[in-house]
Amino acid sequence: MPYHESPMPTPTETDDALYVALLHVCERSFFAFVETCVRLQFAVLVGKTQSQPPLQDVDGLDAMAAQLPRWLKASVAFDGNSSSGAIEIVLPELLARWLVASLLGITTEVDLGQVELLDQQVFDGTGEFVNMVCGAWLTDRSGSEAFSLGSPAVTRLSADWSPLEESGSEPPGLRVSVNDLPLQIFIRSATA
Amino acid sequence: MAQVTSEVATPRVSRPLNILIVDDSATMRMVIRRVVDLTEVPIGTIYEANNGLEAITILETCTVHAVFTDINMPVMNGHQLLLEIAQREKWNDILRIVISTDGSRLRQAEVKELNVNLYIQKPFRPEVVRNALSRIANADTH
Protein backbone atom coordinates (compact mmCIF):
# COMPACT_ATOMS: atom_id res chain seq x y z
CA MET A 1 0.00 0.00 0.00
CA PRO A 2 2.17 2.88 -1.17
CA TYR A 3 1.77 6.38 0.16
CA HIS A 4 1.08 9.14 -2.35
CA GLU A 5 -0.34 12.62 -2.27
CA SER A 6 -4.12 12.13 -2.25
CA PRO A 7 -6.20 13.99 -4.82
CA MET A 8 -8.47 16.80 -3.73
CA PRO A 9 -12.09 15.82 -3.25
CA THR A 10 -15.03 16.26 -5.58
CA PRO A 11 -17.94 14.98 -3.45
CA THR A 12 -21.06 16.87 -2.52
CA GLU A 13 -20.77 20.05 -0.53
CA THR A 14 -22.30 18.32 2.48
CA ASP A 15 -19.61 15.66 2.58
CA ASP A 16 -16.77 17.92 1.57
CA ALA A 17 -15.63 18.98 5.03
CA LEU A 18 -15.85 15.42 6.30
CA TYR A 19 -13.80 14.18 3.38
CA VAL A 20 -11.15 16.83 3.97
CA ALA A 21 -10.97 15.91 7.65
CA LEU A 22 -10.61 12.23 6.80
CA LEU A 23 -7.96 12.93 4.18
CA HIS A 24 -6.07 15.17 6.58
CA VAL A 25 -6.02 12.55 9.34
CA CYS A 26 -5.14 9.67 7.02
CA GLU A 27 -2.26 11.50 5.38
CA ARG A 28 -0.84 13.20 8.43
CA SER A 29 -0.90 10.51 11.08
CA PHE A 30 -1.73 7.24 9.33
CA PHE A 31 0.23 7.69 6.09
CA ALA A 32 -2.67 6.32 4.07
CA PHE A 33 -3.94 7.20 0.61
CA VAL A 34 -7.58 8.36 0.36
CA GLU A 35 -9.75 8.55 -2.75
CA THR A 36 -13.40 9.26 -3.29
CA CYS A 37 -15.41 6.28 -4.44
CA VAL A 38 -18.46 6.08 -6.69
CA ARG A 39 -21.08 3.49 -5.79
CA LEU A 40 -19.81 0.84 -8.20
CA GLN A 41 -16.18 1.20 -7.19
CA PHE A 42 -17.18 0.93 -3.56
CA ALA A 43 -19.16 -2.23 -4.24
CA VAL A 44 -16.14 -3.79 -5.97
CA LEU A 45 -13.89 -2.95 -3.02
CA VAL A 46 -16.41 -4.38 -0.58
CA GLY A 47 -16.67 -7.53 -2.71
CA LYS A 48 -12.91 -7.99 -2.64
CA THR A 49 -12.87 -7.53 1.11
CA GLN A 50 -15.66 -9.98 1.77
CA SER A 51 -14.68 -12.72 -0.65
CA GLN A 52 -13.08 -15.64 1.09
CA PRO A 53 -11.06 -17.62 -1.45
CA PRO A 54 -9.09 -20.68 -0.35
CA LEU A 55 -5.96 -19.46 1.36
CA GLN A 56 -3.68 -21.49 -0.90
CA ASP A 57 -4.99 -19.50 -3.89
CA VAL A 58 -4.10 -16.09 -2.59
CA ASP A 59 -1.17 -14.29 -1.09
CA GLY A 60 -0.20 -10.95 0.44
CA LEU A 61 -3.03 -8.63 1.33
CA ASP A 62 -5.65 -10.79 -0.36
CA ALA A 63 -4.70 -13.56 2.03
CA MET A 64 -4.96 -11.16 4.95
CA ALA A 65 -8.38 -10.01 3.72
CA ALA A 66 -9.53 -13.60 3.55
CA GLN A 67 -8.50 -14.11 7.15
CA LEU A 68 -10.02 -10.86 8.36
CA PRO A 69 -13.36 -10.52 6.57
CA ARG A 70 -15.12 -8.84 9.49
CA TRP A 71 -15.99 -5.14 9.67
CA LEU A 72 -15.49 -2.79 12.57
CA LYS A 73 -17.69 0.14 13.52
CA ALA A 74 -16.07 3.03 15.36
CA SER A 75 -18.12 5.91 16.69
CA VAL A 76 -17.65 8.97 18.81
CA ALA A 77 -20.28 11.35 20.15
CA PHE A 78 -19.76 15.10 19.91
CA ASP A 79 -21.44 18.05 21.55
CA GLY A 80 -21.09 21.66 20.51
CA ASN A 81 -23.10 24.83 20.92
CA SER A 82 -24.82 24.57 17.57
CA SER A 83 -25.02 20.84 17.04
CA SER A 84 -24.53 17.47 18.61
CA GLY A 85 -24.51 13.91 17.39
CA ALA A 86 -22.01 11.24 16.52
CA ILE A 87 -19.62 10.29 13.77
CA GLU A 88 -19.49 6.66 12.76
CA ILE A 89 -16.91 4.95 10.60
CA VAL A 90 -17.20 1.40 9.30
CA LEU A 91 -14.15 -0.28 7.82
CA PRO A 92 -12.79 -3.77 7.26
CA GLU A 93 -10.74 -5.10 10.13
CA LEU A 94 -7.84 -5.51 7.74
CA LEU A 95 -7.80 -1.77 7.09
CA ALA A 96 -8.16 -1.01 10.79
CA ARG A 97 -5.16 -3.17 11.56
CA TRP A 98 -3.15 -1.52 8.80
CA LEU A 99 -4.02 1.96 10.04
CA VAL A 100 -3.15 1.19 13.65
CA ALA A 101 0.12 -0.48 12.68
CA SER A 102 0.96 2.52 10.53
CA LEU A 103 0.15 4.97 13.33
CA LEU A 104 2.43 3.03 15.63
CA GLY A 105 5.15 2.95 12.98
CA ILE A 106 5.50 -0.81 13.12
CA THR A 107 4.53 -1.91 9.65
CA THR A 108 5.02 -1.60 5.94
CA GLU A 109 3.08 -3.19 3.12
CA VAL A 110 5.39 -6.16 3.23
CA ASP A 111 5.33 -7.15 6.85
CA LEU A 112 1.74 -6.55 7.95
CA GLY A 113 1.24 -10.28 8.20
CA GLN A 114 4.07 -10.51 10.67
CA VAL A 115 2.80 -7.73 12.92
CA GLU A 116 1.11 -8.98 16.03
CA LEU A 117 -1.53 -6.53 17.15
CA LEU A 118 -3.79 -7.38 20.02
CA ASP A 119 -7.51 -6.85 19.52
CA GLN A 120 -7.30 -4.26 22.28
CA GLN A 121 -4.68 -2.31 20.33
CA VAL A 122 -6.73 -2.48 17.13
CA PHE A 123 -9.84 -1.28 18.91
CA ASP A 124 -8.05 1.46 20.83
CA GLY A 125 -6.22 2.70 17.74
CA THR A 126 -9.36 2.62 15.61
CA GLY A 127 -11.11 4.62 18.30
CA GLU A 128 -8.32 7.18 18.13
CA PHE A 129 -8.76 7.29 14.37
CA VAL A 130 -12.46 8.22 14.57
CA ASN A 131 -11.65 10.63 17.40
CA MET A 132 -9.14 12.47 15.22
CA VAL A 133 -11.48 12.59 12.22
CA CYS A 134 -14.29 13.98 14.36
CA GLY A 135 -12.00 16.52 16.02
CA ALA A 136 -10.56 17.70 12.70
CA TRP A 137 -14.04 18.01 11.21
CA LEU A 138 -15.43 19.91 14.20
CA THR A 139 -12.43 22.21 14.45
CA ASP A 140 -12.81 23.27 10.83
CA ARG A 141 -16.56 23.55 11.20
CA SER A 142 -16.81 25.31 14.52
CA GLY A 143 -13.91 27.76 14.32
CA SER A 144 -13.86 29.49 17.66
CA GLU A 145 -16.63 27.40 19.22
CA ALA A 146 -15.48 24.81 21.74
CA PHE A 147 -16.86 21.29 21.63
CA SER A 148 -16.57 18.11 23.61
CA LEU A 149 -16.09 14.55 22.46
CA GLY A 150 -17.20 11.37 24.18
CA SER A 151 -15.05 8.29 24.51
CA PRO A 152 -14.82 6.41 21.20
CA ALA A 153 -16.62 3.06 20.96
CA VAL A 154 -15.45 0.32 18.60
CA THR A 155 -17.35 -2.87 17.90
CA ARG A 156 -16.86 -5.82 15.59
CA LEU A 157 -19.89 -6.26 13.33
CA SER A 158 -21.50 -9.61 12.69
CA ALA A 159 -19.87 -11.87 10.12
CA ASP A 160 -22.66 -11.44 7.59
CA TRP A 161 -22.82 -7.64 7.85
CA SER A 162 -22.18 -5.71 4.67
CA PRO A 163 -22.21 -1.96 4.00
CA LEU A 164 -24.02 -2.71 0.76
CA GLU A 165 -27.03 -4.05 2.64
CA GLU A 166 -27.65 -1.05 4.87
CA SER A 167 -31.21 0.23 5.21
CA GLY A 168 -32.33 2.14 2.14
CA SER A 169 -34.06 4.70 4.32
CA GLU A 170 -30.76 6.05 5.62
CA PRO A 171 -28.28 8.12 3.60
CA PRO A 172 -25.26 6.01 2.67
CA GLY A 173 -22.78 8.44 4.17
CA LEU A 174 -19.47 9.18 2.55
CA ARG A 175 -17.83 6.23 0.81
CA VAL A 176 -14.13 6.31 0.13
CA SER A 177 -11.20 4.11 -0.64
CA VAL A 178 -8.33 4.12 1.85
CA ASN A 179 -5.29 2.27 0.56
CA ASP A 180 -7.59 0.49 -1.89
CA LEU A 181 -9.87 -0.74 0.87
CA PRO A 182 -13.43 0.51 1.49
CA LEU A 183 -14.38 2.86 4.30
CA GLN A 184 -17.73 4.45 5.02
CA ILE A 185 -18.36 7.41 7.30
CA PHE A 186 -21.62 8.81 8.64
CA ILE A 187 -22.75 11.78 10.66
CA ARG A 188 -25.60 11.01 13.03
CA SER A 189 -26.98 14.39 13.91
CA ALA A 190 -28.90 14.74 17.14
CA THR A 191 -29.65 18.43 16.68
CA ALA A 192 -29.28 20.62 13.66
CA MET B 1 -5.76 23.12 10.33
CA ALA B 2 -2.62 24.45 11.95
CA GLN B 3 -0.63 21.95 13.94
CA VAL B 4 1.17 24.27 16.29
CA THR B 5 -1.57 26.63 17.19
CA SER B 6 -0.47 28.37 20.34
CA GLU B 7 2.80 28.98 22.08
CA VAL B 8 3.86 31.09 25.04
CA ALA B 9 7.16 31.81 26.74
CA THR B 10 9.18 28.75 27.67
CA PRO B 11 10.46 28.27 31.22
CA ARG B 12 13.94 26.92 31.88
CA VAL B 13 14.21 23.20 32.58
CA SER B 14 16.89 20.83 33.77
CA ARG B 15 18.26 17.86 31.82
CA PRO B 16 17.64 14.99 31.33
CA LEU B 17 13.91 15.45 30.99
CA ASN B 18 11.51 13.20 32.82
CA ILE B 19 8.33 13.08 30.77
CA LEU B 20 4.72 12.37 31.76
CA ILE B 21 2.32 11.37 28.97
CA VAL B 22 -1.38 11.67 29.85
CA ASP B 23 -3.89 10.20 27.42
CA ASP B 24 -6.73 7.71 27.81
CA SER B 25 -5.66 6.01 24.58
CA ALA B 26 -2.81 3.54 25.07
CA THR B 27 -2.14 3.83 21.34
CA MET B 28 -1.61 7.56 21.53
CA ARG B 29 0.61 7.20 24.58
CA MET B 30 2.71 4.75 22.60
CA VAL B 31 2.86 7.13 19.62
CA ILE B 32 3.94 10.07 21.77
CA ARG B 33 6.47 7.90 23.62
CA ARG B 34 7.95 6.80 20.29
CA VAL B 35 8.19 10.39 19.05
CA VAL B 36 9.77 11.54 22.31
CA ASP B 37 12.32 8.73 22.04
CA LEU B 38 13.26 10.01 18.59
CA THR B 39 14.36 13.40 19.86
CA GLU B 40 17.99 14.27 20.39
CA VAL B 41 17.06 15.58 23.82
CA PRO B 42 18.32 13.39 26.66
CA ILE B 43 15.26 11.75 28.15
CA GLY B 44 15.16 10.38 31.67
CA THR B 45 12.09 8.43 32.73
CA ILE B 46 8.87 8.42 30.74
CA TYR B 47 5.77 8.01 32.88
CA GLU B 48 2.25 7.33 31.58
CA ALA B 49 -1.20 8.09 32.95
CA ASN B 50 -4.71 7.29 31.72
CA ASN B 51 -6.24 10.51 32.98
CA GLY B 52 -5.60 13.64 35.00
CA LEU B 53 -6.12 11.99 38.36
CA GLU B 54 -3.52 9.33 37.68
CA ALA B 55 -1.22 12.08 36.43
CA ILE B 56 -1.49 14.00 39.69
CA THR B 57 -0.56 10.89 41.66
CA ILE B 58 2.57 10.56 39.55
CA LEU B 59 3.40 14.26 39.84
CA GLU B 60 3.12 14.05 43.62
CA THR B 61 5.53 11.14 43.87
CA CYS B 62 8.00 11.61 41.00
CA THR B 63 10.10 14.38 39.50
CA VAL B 64 8.56 15.38 36.17
CA HIS B 65 9.92 18.10 33.88
CA ALA B 66 7.42 17.99 31.02
CA VAL B 67 3.79 16.92 30.72
CA PHE B 68 2.13 15.97 27.45
CA THR B 69 -1.62 15.87 28.01
CA ASP B 70 -4.77 15.23 26.04
CA ILE B 71 -7.88 17.31 26.84
CA ASN B 72 -10.82 14.93 26.46
CA MET B 73 -10.34 12.19 29.05
CA PRO B 74 -12.59 10.43 31.55
CA VAL B 75 -12.29 10.83 35.35
CA MET B 76 -10.25 14.05 35.16
CA ASN B 77 -9.76 15.82 31.86
CA GLY B 78 -6.73 17.71 30.64
CA HIS B 79 -8.11 21.13 31.47
CA GLN B 80 -8.71 20.10 35.08
CA LEU B 81 -5.22 18.63 35.25
CA LEU B 82 -3.65 21.84 33.93
CA LEU B 83 -5.66 23.81 36.45
CA GLU B 84 -4.29 21.64 39.28
CA ILE B 85 -0.73 22.08 38.01
CA ALA B 86 -1.17 25.85 37.72
CA GLN B 87 -2.42 26.07 41.31
CA ARG B 88 0.59 24.35 42.88
CA GLU B 89 3.71 26.44 43.17
CA LYS B 90 6.05 23.45 43.30
CA TRP B 91 4.93 22.52 39.78
CA ASN B 92 5.52 25.97 38.31
CA ASP B 93 8.52 24.89 36.24
CA ILE B 94 6.85 21.90 34.59
CA LEU B 95 6.59 22.28 30.82
CA ARG B 96 3.00 21.85 29.63
CA ILE B 97 2.24 20.57 26.16
CA VAL B 98 -1.33 19.86 25.07
CA ILE B 99 -1.97 17.34 22.30
CA SER B 100 -5.66 17.29 21.48
CA THR B 101 -8.14 16.71 18.68
CA ASP B 102 -9.89 19.89 19.79
CA GLY B 103 -8.31 22.74 17.84
CA SER B 104 -11.00 25.33 18.54
CA ARG B 105 -9.79 28.81 19.36
CA LEU B 106 -11.85 28.88 22.55
CA ARG B 107 -10.19 25.72 23.88
CA GLN B 108 -6.75 27.05 23.03
CA ALA B 109 -7.51 30.33 24.76
CA GLU B 110 -8.73 28.45 27.86
CA VAL B 111 -5.55 26.46 28.29
CA LYS B 112 -3.28 29.34 27.34
CA GLU B 113 -4.38 30.99 30.56
CA LEU B 114 -2.98 27.96 32.38
CA ASN B 115 0.57 28.60 31.16
CA VAL B 116 0.58 25.96 28.47
CA ASN B 117 3.83 26.12 26.50
CA LEU B 118 2.54 24.49 23.35
CA TYR B 119 -0.81 23.43 21.89
CA ILE B 120 -0.61 20.75 19.23
CA GLN B 121 -3.69 19.60 17.39
CA LYS B 122 -4.13 15.97 16.38
CA PRO B 123 -3.47 14.74 13.81
CA PHE B 124 0.13 15.85 13.96
CA ARG B 125 3.23 14.91 12.10
CA PRO B 126 5.78 13.27 14.44
CA GLU B 127 8.40 15.88 13.66
CA VAL B 128 6.16 18.62 15.10
CA VAL B 129 6.33 17.06 18.57
CA ARG B 130 9.96 16.14 18.18
CA ASN B 131 10.98 19.65 17.10
CA ALA B 132 8.91 21.31 19.80
CA LEU B 133 10.49 19.24 22.53
CA SER B 134 13.97 19.90 21.17
CA ARG B 135 13.31 23.63 21.03
CA ILE B 136 11.91 23.73 24.54
CA ALA B 137 14.76 21.70 26.01
CA ASN B 138 17.42 23.64 24.15
CA ALA B 139 16.04 26.87 25.53
CA ASP B 140 17.40 25.69 28.87
CA THR B 141 20.97 25.12 27.77
CA HIS B 142 21.73 27.78 25.15
PDB file of C-alpha atoms in Angstrom, chain A residues 11-100:
ATOM      1  CA  PRO A  11     -17.940  14.981  -3.455  1.00  0.00           C
ATOM      2  CA  THR A  12     -21.064  16.872  -2.524  1.00  0.00           C
ATOM      3  CA  GLU A  13     -20.773  20.048  -0.530  1.00  0.00           C
ATOM      4  CA  THR A  14     -22.296  18.317   2.485  1.00  0.00           C
ATOM      5  CA  ASP A  15     -19.615  15.658   2.578  1.00  0.00           C
ATOM      6  CA  ASP A  16     -16.775  17.923   1.566  1.00  0.00           C
ATOM      7  CA  ALA A  17     -15.631  18.976   5.032  1.00  0.00           C
ATOM      8  CA  LEU A  18     -15.853  15.422   6.296  1.00  0.00           C
ATOM      9  CA  TYR A  19     -13.796  14.182   3.377  1.00  0.00           C
ATOM     10  CA  VAL A  20     -11.147  16.828   3.966  1.00  0.00           C
ATOM     11  CA  ALA A  21     -10.972  15.910   7.647  1.00  0.00           C
ATOM     12  CA  LEU A  22     -10.608  12.228   6.802  1.00  0.00           C
ATOM     13  CA  LEU A  23      -7.959  12.926   4.184  1.00  0.00           C
ATOM     14  CA  HIS A  24      -6.072  15.167   6.581  1.00  0.00           C
ATOM     15  CA  VAL A  25      -6.016  12.552   9.340  1.00  0.00           C
ATOM     16  CA  CYS A  26      -5.137   9.669   7.015  1.00  0.00           C
ATOM     17  CA  GLU A  27      -2.262  11.502   5.380  1.00  0.00           C
ATOM     18  CA  ARG A  28      -0.843  13.203   8.429  1.00  0.00           C
ATOM     19  CA  SER A  29      -0.896  10.507  11.081  1.00  0.00           C
ATOM     20  CA  PHE A  30      -1.732   7.242   9.332  1.00  0.00           C
ATOM     21  CA  PHE A  31       0.233   7.690   6.092  1.00  0.00           C
ATOM     22  CA  ALA A  32      -2.669   6.319   4.074  1.00  0.00           C
ATOM     23  CA  PHE A  33      -3.944   7.195   0.605  1.00  0.00           C
ATOM     24  CA  VAL A  34      -7.576   8.360   0.358  1.00  0.00           C
ATOM     25  CA  GLU A  35      -9.748   8.552  -2.749  1.00  0.00           C
ATOM     26  CA  THR A  36     -13.396   9.260  -3.290  1.00  0.00           C
ATOM     27  CA  CYS A  37     -15.414   6.284  -4.443  1.00  0.00           C
ATOM     28  CA  VAL A  38     -18.456   6.077  -6.688  1.00  0.00           C
ATOM     29  CA  ARG A  39     -21.081   3.493  -5.792  1.00  0.00           C
ATOM     30  CA  LEU A  40     -19.814   0.838  -8.200  1.00  0.00           C
ATOM     31  CA  GLN A  41     -16.175   1.205  -7.187  1.00  0.00           C
ATOM     32  CA  PHE A  42     -17.175   0.933  -3.557  1.00  0.00           C
ATOM     33  CA  ALA A  43     -19.159  -2.234  -4.237  1.00  0.00           C
ATOM     34  CA  VAL A  44     -16.144  -3.793  -5.966  1.00  0.00           C
ATOM     35  CA  LEU A  45     -13.889  -2.954  -3.021  1.00  0.00           C
ATOM     36  CA  VAL A  46     -16.407  -4.380  -0.580  1.00  0.00           C
ATOM     37  CA  GLY A  47     -16.672  -7.527  -2.706  1.00  0.00           C
ATOM     38  CA  LYS A  48     -12.910  -7.992  -2.636  1.00  0.00           C
ATOM     39  CA  THR A  49     -12.871  -7.526   1.114  1.00  0.00           C
ATOM     40  CA  GLN A  50     -15.665  -9.984   1.772  1.00  0.00           C
ATOM     41  CA  SER A  51     -14.675 -12.715  -0.652  1.00  0.00           C
ATOM     42  CA  GLN A  52     -13.083 -15.643   1.087  1.00  0.00           C
ATOM     43  CA  PRO A  53     -11.060 -17.618  -1.454  1.00  0.00           C
ATOM     44  CA  PRO A  54      -9.094 -20.680  -0.350  1.00  0.00           C
ATOM     45  CA  LEU A  55      -5.956 -19.460   1.359  1.00  0.00           C
ATOM     46  CA  GLN A  56      -3.685 -21.485  -0.899  1.00  0.00           C
ATOM     47  CA  ASP A  57      -4.991 -19.501  -3.890  1.00  0.00           C
ATOM     48  CA  VAL A  58      -4.104 -16.091  -2.586  1.00  0.00           C
ATOM     49  CA  ASP A  59      -1.174 -14.292  -1.086  1.00  0.00           C
ATOM     50  CA  GLY A  60      -0.199 -10.955   0.435  1.00  0.00           C
ATOM     51  CA  LEU A  61      -3.028  -8.629   1.326  1.00  0.00           C
ATOM     52  CA  ASP A  62      -5.649 -10.792  -0.359  1.00  0.00           C
ATOM     53  CA  ALA A  63      -4.702 -13.564   2.033  1.00  0.00           C
ATOM     54  CA  MET A  64      -4.963 -11.158   4.946  1.00  0.00           C
ATOM     55  CA  ALA A  65      -8.378 -10.011   3.721  1.00  0.00           C
ATOM     56  CA  ALA A  66      -9.532 -13.602   3.549  1.00  0.00           C
ATOM     57  CA  GLN A  67      -8.500 -14.112   7.152  1.00  0.00           C
ATOM     58  CA  LEU A  68     -10.018 -10.857   8.357  1.00  0.00           C
ATOM     59  CA  PRO A  69     -13.358 -10.521   6.567  1.00  0.00           C
ATOM     60  CA  ARG A  70     -15.124  -8.838   9.494  1.00  0.00           C
ATOM     61  CA  TRP A  71     -15.988  -5.141   9.669  1.00  0.00           C
ATOM     62  CA  LEU A  72     -15.492  -2.789  12.573  1.00  0.00           C
ATOM     63  CA  LYS A  73     -17.692   0.136  13.520  1.00  0.00           C
ATOM     64  CA  ALA A  74     -16.067   3.034  15.358  1.00  0.00           C
ATOM     65  CA  SER A  75     -18.123   5.905  16.685  1.00  0.00           C
ATOM     66  CA  VAL A  76     -17.651   8.974  18.815  1.00  0.00           C
ATOM     67  CA  ALA A  77     -20.277  11.351  20.147  1.00  0.00           C
ATOM     68  CA  PHE A  78     -19.764  15.096  19.915  1.00  0.00           C
ATOM     69  CA  ASP A  79     -21.442  18.049  21.546  1.00  0.00           C
ATOM     70  CA  GLY A  80     -21.089  21.659  20.506  1.00  0.00           C
ATOM     71  CA  ASN A  81     -23.102  24.829  20.920  1.00  0.00           C
ATOM     72  CA  SER A  82     -24.823  24.567  17.568  1.00  0.00           C
ATOM     73  CA  SER A  83     -25.022  20.836  17.036  1.00  0.00           C
ATOM     74  CA  SER A  84     -24.530  17.466  18.610  1.00  0.00           C
ATOM     75  CA  GLY A  85     -24.515  13.911  17.390  1.00  0.00           C
ATOM     76  CA  ALA A  86     -22.012  11.241  16.520  1.00  0.00           C
ATOM     77  CA  ILE A  87     -19.618  10.294  13.773  1.00  0.00           C
ATOM     78  CA  GLU A  88     -19.491   6.656  12.764  1.00  0.00           C
ATOM     79  CA  ILE A  89     -16.914   4.948  10.604  1.00  0.00           C
ATOM     80  CA  VAL A  90     -17.197   1.397   9.296  1.00  0.00           C
ATOM     81  CA  LEU A  91     -14.151  -0.280   7.824  1.00  0.00           C
ATOM     82  CA  PRO A  92     -12.791  -3.766   7.256  1.00  0.00           C
ATOM     83  CA  GLU A  93     -10.745  -5.101  10.134  1.00  0.00           C
ATOM     84  CA  LEU A  94      -7.837  -5.510   7.742  1.00  0.00           C
ATOM     85  CA  LEU A  95      -7.805  -1.773   7.086  1.00  0.00           C
ATOM     86  CA  ALA A  96      -8.164  -1.008  10.788  1.00  0.00           C
ATOM     87  CA  ARG A  97      -5.155  -3.175  11.558  1.00  0.00           C
ATOM     88  CA  TRP A  98      -3.151  -1.523   8.802  1.00  0.00           C
ATOM     89  CA  LEU A  99      -4.016   1.965  10.045  1.00  0.00           C
ATOM     90  CA  VAL A 100      -3.151   1.185  13.649  1.00  0.00           C
TER      91      VAL A 100
END
